[in-house]
PDB file of C-alpha atoms in Angstrom:
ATOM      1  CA  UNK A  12    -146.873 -55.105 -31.206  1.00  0.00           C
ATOM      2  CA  UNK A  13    -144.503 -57.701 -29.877  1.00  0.00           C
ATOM      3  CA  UNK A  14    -141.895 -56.843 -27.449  1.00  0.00           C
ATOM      4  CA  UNK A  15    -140.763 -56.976 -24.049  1.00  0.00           C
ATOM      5  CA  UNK A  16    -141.290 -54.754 -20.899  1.00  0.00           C
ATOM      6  CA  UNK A  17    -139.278 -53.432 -18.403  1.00  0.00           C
ATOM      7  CA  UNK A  18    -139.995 -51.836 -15.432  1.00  0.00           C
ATOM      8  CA  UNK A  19    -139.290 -49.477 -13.965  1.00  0.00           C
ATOM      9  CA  UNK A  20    -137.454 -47.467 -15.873  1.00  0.00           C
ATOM     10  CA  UNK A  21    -135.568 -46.207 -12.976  1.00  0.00           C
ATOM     11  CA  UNK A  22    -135.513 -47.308  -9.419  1.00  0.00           C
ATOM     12  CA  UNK A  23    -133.214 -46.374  -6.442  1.00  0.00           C
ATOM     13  CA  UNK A  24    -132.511 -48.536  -3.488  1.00  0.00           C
ATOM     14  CA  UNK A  25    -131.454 -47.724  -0.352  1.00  0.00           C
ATOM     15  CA  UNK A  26    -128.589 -49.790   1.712  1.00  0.00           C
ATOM     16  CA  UNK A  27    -129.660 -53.076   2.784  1.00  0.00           C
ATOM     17  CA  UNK A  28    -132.885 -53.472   0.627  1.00  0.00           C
ATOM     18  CA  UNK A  29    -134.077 -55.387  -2.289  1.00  0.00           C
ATOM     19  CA  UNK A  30    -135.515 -54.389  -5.123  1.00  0.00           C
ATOM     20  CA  UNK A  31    -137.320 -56.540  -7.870  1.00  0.00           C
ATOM     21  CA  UNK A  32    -137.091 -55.120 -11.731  1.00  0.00           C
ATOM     22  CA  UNK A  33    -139.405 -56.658 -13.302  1.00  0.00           C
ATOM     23  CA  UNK A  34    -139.193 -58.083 -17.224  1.00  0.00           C
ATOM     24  CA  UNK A  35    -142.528 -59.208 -19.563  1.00  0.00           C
ATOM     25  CA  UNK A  36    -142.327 -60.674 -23.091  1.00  0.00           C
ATOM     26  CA  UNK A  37    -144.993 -61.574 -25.333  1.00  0.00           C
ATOM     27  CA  UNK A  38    -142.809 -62.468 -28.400  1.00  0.00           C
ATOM     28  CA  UNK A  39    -143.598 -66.395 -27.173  1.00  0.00           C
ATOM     29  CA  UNK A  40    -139.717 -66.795 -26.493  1.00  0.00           C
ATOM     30  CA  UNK A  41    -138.784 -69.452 -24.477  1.00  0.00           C
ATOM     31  CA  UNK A  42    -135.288 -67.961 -23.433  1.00  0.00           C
ATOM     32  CA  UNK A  43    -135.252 -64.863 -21.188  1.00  0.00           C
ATOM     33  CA  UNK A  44    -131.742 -62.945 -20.105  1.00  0.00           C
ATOM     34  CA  UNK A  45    -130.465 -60.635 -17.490  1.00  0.00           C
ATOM     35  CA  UNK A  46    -127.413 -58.477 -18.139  1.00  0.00           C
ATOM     36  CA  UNK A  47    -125.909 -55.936 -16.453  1.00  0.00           C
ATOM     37  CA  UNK A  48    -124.047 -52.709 -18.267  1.00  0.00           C
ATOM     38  CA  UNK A  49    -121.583 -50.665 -16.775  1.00  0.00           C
ATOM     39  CA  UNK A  50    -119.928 -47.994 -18.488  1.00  0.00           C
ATOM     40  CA  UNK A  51    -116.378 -49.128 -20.390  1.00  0.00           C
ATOM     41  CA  UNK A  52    -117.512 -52.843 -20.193  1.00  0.00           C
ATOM     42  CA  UNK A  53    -118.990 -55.269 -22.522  1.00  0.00           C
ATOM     43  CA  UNK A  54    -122.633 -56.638 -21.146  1.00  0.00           C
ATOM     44  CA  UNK A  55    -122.383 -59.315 -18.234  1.00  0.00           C
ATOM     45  CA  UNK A  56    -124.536 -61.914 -17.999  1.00  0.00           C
ATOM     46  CA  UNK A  57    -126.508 -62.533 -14.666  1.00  0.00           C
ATOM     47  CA  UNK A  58    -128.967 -65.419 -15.134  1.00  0.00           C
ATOM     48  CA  UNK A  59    -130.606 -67.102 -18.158  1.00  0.00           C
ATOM     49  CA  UNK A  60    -133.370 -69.096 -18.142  1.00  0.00           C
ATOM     50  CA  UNK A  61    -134.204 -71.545 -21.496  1.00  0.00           C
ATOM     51  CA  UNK A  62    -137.417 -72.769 -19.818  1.00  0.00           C
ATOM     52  CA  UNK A  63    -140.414 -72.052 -17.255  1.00  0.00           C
ATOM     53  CA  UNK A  64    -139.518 -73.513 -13.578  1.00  0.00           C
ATOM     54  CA  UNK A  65    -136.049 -73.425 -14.877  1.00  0.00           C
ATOM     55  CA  UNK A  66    -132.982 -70.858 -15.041  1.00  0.00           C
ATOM     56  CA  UNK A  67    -128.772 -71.213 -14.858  1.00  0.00           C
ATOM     57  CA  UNK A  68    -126.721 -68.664 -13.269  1.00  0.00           C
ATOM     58  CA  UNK A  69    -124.283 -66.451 -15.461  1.00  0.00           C
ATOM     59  CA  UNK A  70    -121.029 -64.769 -15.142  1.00  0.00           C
ATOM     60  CA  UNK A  71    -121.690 -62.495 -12.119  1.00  0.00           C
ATOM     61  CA  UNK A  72    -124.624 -63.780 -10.593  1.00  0.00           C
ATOM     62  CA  UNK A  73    -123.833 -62.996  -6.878  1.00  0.00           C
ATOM     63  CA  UNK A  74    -126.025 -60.848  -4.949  1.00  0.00           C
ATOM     64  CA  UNK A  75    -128.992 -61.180  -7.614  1.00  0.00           C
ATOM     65  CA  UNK A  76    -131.890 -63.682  -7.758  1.00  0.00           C
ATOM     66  CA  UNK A  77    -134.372 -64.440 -10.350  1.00  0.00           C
ATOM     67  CA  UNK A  78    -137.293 -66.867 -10.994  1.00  0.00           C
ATOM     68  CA  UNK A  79    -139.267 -68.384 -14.224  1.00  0.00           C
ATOM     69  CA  UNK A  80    -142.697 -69.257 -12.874  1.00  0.00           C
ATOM     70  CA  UNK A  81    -144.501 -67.990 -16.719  1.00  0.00           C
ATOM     71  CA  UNK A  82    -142.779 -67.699 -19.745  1.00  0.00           C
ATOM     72  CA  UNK A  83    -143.677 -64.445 -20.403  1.00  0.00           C
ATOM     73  CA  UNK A  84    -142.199 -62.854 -17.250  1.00  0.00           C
ATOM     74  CA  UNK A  85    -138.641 -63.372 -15.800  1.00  0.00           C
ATOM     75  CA  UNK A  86    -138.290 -60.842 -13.186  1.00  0.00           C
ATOM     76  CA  UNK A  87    -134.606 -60.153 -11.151  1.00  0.00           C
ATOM     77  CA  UNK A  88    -134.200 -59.129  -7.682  1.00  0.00           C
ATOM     78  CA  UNK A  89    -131.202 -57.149  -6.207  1.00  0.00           C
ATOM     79  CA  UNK A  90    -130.460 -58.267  -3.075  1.00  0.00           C
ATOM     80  CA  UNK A  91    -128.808 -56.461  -0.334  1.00  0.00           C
ATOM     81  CA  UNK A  92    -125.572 -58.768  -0.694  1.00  0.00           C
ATOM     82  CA  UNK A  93    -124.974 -57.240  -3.833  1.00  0.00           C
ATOM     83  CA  UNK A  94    -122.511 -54.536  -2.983  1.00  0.00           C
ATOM     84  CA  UNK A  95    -122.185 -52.557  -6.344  1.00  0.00           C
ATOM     85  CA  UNK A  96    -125.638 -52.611  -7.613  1.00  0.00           C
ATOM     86  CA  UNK A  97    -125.678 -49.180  -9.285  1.00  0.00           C
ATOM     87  CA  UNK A  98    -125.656 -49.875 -13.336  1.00  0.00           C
ATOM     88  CA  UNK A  99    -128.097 -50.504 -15.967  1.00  0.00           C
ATOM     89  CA  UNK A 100    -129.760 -53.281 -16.182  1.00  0.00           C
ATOM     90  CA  UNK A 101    -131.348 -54.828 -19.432  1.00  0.00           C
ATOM     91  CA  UNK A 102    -133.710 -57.766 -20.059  1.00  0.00           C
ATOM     92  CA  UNK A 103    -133.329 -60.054 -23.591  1.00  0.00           C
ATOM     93  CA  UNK A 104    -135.773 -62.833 -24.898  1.00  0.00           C
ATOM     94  CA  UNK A 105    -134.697 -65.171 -27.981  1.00  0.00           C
ATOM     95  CA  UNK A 106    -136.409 -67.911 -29.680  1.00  0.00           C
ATOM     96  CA  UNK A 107    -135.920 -71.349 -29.857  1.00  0.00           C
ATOM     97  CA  UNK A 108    -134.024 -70.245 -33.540  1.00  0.00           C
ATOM     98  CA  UNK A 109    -130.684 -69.249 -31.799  1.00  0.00           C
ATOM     99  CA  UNK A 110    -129.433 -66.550 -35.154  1.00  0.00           C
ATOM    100  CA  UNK A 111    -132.156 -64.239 -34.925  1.00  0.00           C
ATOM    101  CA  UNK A 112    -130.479 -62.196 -32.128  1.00  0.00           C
ATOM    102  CA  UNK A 113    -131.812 -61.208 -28.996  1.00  0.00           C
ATOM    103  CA  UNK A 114    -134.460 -58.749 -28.407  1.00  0.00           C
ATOM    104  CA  UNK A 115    -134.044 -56.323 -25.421  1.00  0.00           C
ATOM    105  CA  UNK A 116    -136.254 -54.135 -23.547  1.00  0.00           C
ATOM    106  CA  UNK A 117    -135.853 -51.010 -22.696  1.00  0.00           C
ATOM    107  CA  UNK A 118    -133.575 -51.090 -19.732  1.00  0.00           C
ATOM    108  CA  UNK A 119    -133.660 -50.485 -15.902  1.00  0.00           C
ATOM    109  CA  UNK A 120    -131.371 -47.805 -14.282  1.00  0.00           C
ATOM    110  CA  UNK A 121    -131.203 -48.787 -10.932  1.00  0.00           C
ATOM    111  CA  UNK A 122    -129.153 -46.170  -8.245  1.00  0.00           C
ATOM    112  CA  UNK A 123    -128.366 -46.387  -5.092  1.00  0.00           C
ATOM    113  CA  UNK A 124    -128.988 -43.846  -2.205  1.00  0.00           C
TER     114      UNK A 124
ATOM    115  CA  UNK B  11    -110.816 -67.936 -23.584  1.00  0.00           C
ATOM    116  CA  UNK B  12    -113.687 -66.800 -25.662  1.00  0.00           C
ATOM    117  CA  UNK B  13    -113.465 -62.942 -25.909  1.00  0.00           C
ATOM    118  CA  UNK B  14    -114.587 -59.809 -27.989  1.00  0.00           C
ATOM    119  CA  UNK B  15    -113.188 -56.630 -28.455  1.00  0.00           C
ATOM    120  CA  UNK B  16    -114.692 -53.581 -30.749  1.00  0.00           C
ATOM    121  CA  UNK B  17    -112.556 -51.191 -32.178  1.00  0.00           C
ATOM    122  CA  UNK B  18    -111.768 -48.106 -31.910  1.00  0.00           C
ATOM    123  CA  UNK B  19    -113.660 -47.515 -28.118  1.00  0.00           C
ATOM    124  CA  UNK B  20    -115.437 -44.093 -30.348  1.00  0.00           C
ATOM    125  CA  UNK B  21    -115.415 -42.363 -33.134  1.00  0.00           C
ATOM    126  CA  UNK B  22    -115.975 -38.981 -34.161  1.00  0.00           C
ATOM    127  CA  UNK B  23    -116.983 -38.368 -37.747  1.00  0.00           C
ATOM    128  CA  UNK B  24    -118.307 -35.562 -40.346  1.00  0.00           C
ATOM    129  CA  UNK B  25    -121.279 -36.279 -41.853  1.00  0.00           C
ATOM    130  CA  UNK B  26    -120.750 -37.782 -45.329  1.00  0.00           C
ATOM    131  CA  UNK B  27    -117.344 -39.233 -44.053  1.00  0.00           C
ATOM    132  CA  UNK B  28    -117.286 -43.047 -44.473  1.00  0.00           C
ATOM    133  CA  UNK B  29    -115.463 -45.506 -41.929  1.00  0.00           C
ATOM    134  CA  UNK B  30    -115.455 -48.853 -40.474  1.00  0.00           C
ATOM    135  CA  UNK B  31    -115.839 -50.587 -36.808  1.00  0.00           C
ATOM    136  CA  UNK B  32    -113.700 -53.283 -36.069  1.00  0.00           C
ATOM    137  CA  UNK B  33    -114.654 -56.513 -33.912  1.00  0.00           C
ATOM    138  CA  UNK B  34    -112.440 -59.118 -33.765  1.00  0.00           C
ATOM    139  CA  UNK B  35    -113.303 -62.339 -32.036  1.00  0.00           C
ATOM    140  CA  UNK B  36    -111.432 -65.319 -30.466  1.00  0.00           C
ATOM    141  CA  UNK B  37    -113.893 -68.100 -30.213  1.00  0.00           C
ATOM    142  CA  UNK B  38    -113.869 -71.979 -30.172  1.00  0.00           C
ATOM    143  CA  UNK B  39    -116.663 -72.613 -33.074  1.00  0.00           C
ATOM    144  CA  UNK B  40    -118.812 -69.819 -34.314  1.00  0.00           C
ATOM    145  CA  UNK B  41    -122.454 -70.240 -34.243  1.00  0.00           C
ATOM    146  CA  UNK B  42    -123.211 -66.648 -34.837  1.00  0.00           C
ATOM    147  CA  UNK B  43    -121.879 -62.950 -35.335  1.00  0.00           C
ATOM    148  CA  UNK B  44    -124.257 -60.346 -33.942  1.00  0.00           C
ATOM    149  CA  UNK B  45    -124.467 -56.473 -34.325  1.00  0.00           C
ATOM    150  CA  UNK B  46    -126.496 -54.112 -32.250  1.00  0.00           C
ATOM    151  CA  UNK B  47    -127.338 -50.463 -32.063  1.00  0.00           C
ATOM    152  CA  UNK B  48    -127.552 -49.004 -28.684  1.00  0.00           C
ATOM    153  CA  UNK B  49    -129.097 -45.246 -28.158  1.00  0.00           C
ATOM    154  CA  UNK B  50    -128.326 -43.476 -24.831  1.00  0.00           C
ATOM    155  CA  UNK B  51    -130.649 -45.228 -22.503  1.00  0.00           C
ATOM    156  CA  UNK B  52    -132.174 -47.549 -23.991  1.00  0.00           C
ATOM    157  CA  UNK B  53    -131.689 -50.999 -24.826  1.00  0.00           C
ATOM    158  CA  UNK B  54    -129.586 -52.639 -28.021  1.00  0.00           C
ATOM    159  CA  UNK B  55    -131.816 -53.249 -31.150  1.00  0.00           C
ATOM    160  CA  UNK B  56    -130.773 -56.299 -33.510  1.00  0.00           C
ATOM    161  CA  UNK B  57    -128.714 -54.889 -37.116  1.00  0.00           C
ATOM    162  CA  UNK B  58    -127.565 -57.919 -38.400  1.00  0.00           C
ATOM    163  CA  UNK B  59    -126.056 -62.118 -37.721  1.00  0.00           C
ATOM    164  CA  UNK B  60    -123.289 -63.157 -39.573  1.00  0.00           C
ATOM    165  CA  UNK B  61    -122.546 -67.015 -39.894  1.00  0.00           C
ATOM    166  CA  UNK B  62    -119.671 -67.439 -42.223  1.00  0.00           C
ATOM    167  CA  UNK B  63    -116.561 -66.071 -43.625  1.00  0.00           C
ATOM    168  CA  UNK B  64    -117.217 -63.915 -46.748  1.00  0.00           C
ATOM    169  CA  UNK B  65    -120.946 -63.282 -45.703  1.00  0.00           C
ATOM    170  CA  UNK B  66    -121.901 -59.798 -46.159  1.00  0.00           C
ATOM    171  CA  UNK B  67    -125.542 -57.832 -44.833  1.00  0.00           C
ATOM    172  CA  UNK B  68    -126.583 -54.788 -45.881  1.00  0.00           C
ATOM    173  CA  UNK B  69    -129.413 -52.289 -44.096  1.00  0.00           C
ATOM    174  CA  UNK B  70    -129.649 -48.674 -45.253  1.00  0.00           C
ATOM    175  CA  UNK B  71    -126.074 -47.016 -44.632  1.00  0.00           C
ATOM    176  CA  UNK B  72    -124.339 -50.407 -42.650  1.00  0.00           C
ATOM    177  CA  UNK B  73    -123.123 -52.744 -44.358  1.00  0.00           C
ATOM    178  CA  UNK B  74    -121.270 -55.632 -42.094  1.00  0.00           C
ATOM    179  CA  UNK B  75    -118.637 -58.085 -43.043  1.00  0.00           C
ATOM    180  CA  UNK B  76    -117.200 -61.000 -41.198  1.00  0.00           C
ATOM    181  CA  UNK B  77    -113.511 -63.070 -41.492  1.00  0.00           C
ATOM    182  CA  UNK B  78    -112.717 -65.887 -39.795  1.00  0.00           C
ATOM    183  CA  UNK B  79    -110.993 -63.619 -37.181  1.00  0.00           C
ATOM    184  CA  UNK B  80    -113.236 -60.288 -37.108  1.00  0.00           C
ATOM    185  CA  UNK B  81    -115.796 -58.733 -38.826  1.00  0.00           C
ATOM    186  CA  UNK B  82    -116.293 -54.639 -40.059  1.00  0.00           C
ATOM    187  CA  UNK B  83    -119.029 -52.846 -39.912  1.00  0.00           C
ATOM    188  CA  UNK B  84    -118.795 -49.668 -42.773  1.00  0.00           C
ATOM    189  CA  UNK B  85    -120.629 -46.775 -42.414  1.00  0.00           C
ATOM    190  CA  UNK B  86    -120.978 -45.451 -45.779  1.00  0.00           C
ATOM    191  CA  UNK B  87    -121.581 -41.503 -45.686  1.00  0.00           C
ATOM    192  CA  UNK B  88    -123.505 -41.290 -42.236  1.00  0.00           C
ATOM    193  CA  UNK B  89    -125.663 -38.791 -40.889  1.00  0.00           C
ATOM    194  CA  UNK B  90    -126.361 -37.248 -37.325  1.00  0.00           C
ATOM    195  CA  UNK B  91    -128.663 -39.873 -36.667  1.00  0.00           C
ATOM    196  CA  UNK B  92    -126.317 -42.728 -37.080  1.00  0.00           C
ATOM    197  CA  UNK B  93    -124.962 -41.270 -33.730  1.00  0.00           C
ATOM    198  CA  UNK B  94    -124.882 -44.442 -31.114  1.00  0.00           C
ATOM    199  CA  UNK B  95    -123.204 -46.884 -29.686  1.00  0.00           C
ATOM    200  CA  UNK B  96    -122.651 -50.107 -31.602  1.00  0.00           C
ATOM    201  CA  UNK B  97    -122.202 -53.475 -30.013  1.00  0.00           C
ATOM    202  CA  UNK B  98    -120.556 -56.731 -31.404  1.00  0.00           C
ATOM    203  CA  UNK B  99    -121.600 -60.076 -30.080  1.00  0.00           C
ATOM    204  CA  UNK B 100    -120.847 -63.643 -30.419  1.00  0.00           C
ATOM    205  CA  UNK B 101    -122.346 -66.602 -30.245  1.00  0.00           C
ATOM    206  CA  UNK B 102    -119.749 -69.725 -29.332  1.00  0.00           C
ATOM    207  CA  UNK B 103    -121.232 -73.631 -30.777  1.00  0.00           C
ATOM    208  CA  UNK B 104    -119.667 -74.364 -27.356  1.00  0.00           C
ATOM    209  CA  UNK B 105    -122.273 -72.455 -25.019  1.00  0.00           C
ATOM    210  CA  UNK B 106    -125.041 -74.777 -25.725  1.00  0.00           C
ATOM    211  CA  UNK B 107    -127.131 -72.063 -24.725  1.00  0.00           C
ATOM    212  CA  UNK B 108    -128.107 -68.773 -26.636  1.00  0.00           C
ATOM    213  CA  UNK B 109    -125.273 -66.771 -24.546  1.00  0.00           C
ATOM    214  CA  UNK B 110    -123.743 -64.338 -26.107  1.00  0.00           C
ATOM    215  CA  UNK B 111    -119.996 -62.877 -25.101  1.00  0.00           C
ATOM    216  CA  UNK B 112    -119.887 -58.984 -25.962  1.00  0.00           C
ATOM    217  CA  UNK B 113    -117.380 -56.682 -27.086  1.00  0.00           C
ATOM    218  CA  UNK B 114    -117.615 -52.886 -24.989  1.00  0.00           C
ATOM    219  CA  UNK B 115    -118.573 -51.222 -28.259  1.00  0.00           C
ATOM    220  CA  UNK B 116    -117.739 -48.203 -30.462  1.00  0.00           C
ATOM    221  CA  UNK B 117    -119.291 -44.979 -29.419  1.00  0.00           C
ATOM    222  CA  UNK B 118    -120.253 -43.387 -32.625  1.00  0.00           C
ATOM    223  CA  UNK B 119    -120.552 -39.752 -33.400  1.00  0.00           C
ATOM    224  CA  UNK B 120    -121.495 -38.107 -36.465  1.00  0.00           C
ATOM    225  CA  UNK B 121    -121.475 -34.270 -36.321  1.00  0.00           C
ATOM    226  CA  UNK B 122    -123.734 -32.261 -39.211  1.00  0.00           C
TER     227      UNK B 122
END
């Protein structure tokens, strides 16, 4: 079955490290999404990337990083300069046909210690 | 601004007892009305797109309904299971992208 992967499920971090979650599709979807989701707030976007070798930031992309070297994977790292990183993190593919919605995987809760 | 906001933040029904969630929706040109289903934990899975005033979807118990200014989604007699969180998102012509904005959802429980 089609779908996309996340992984880990959940990860902690200590202070001053980064951490890479990593995201895999094989729905042949040429846009791939970070968001983060905190609890009482919508979904923020982080970075979004339409294309292999190519990616835009979002709304709150300080702190995070991300490349697009395959389009299947589209992995994010946390780096130590972001300074509120506990939250859940979720990965979304869509196709080139913008109304069929996003697909999502299955989340990373990421917590640091 | 483009912005979102989902109505009422939860809701606590009986089983059998039929309601609506709101989502109303400032946007400049709407591509695209989304609704998602979110379980504890786990990521949103797709319910239905919307792309005009008066269009109407139907799946199981949901049916969803959009304005020019918001759209409803009815829950007609739901059960336990129904129990989520359920997100409203839209999709502005102006993004040129696929980005969505998203409202903070409706935490829904249904009690047997």
């Amino acid at each position: 079955d089609g779908g996309i992967t996340q992984s880990p499920k959940y990860l902690f971090r200590k202070e001053g490290q980064n951490v890479t979650l990593s995201c895999e599709q094989n729905l042949n979807h040429d846009a791939m999404y970070w968001y983060r989701q905190d609890p009482g707030q919508g979904l923020r976007l982080i970075y979004y990337s339409q294309i292999v070798n190519d990616f835009q930031k979002g709304d709150i992309a300080e702190g995070y990083s991300v490349s697009r070297e395959k389009k299947e994977s589209f992995p994010l790292t946390v780096t130590s300069a972001q300074k509120n990183p506990t939250a859940f993190y979720l990965c979304a593919s869509s196709s080139g046909v913008a109304n069929y919605g996003y697909t999502f995987g299955s989340g990373t809760r990421l917590t640091v210690v | 601004e483009d912005q979102v906001t989902q109505s009422p933040e939860a809701l606590r029904l009986q089983e059998g007892e039929s309601s609506s969630l709101n989502c109303s929706y400032t946007v400049s040109g709407l591509r695209g009305l989304f609704w998602y289903r979110q379980d504890p934990g786990k990521g949103p899975e797709f319910l239905f797109t919307l792309y005009s005033a008066g269009e109407e979807k139907e799946k199981e118990r949901l049916k969803a309904t959009l304005t020019k200014k918001e759209s409803f989604l009815h829950i007609t007699a739901p059960k336990p299971e129904d129990s989520a969180t359920y997100l409203c998102a839209v999709q502005p012509y102006a993004s040129g992208t696929y980005k969505y904005i998203f409202g903070t959802g409706t935490r829904l429980k249904v009690l047997a």
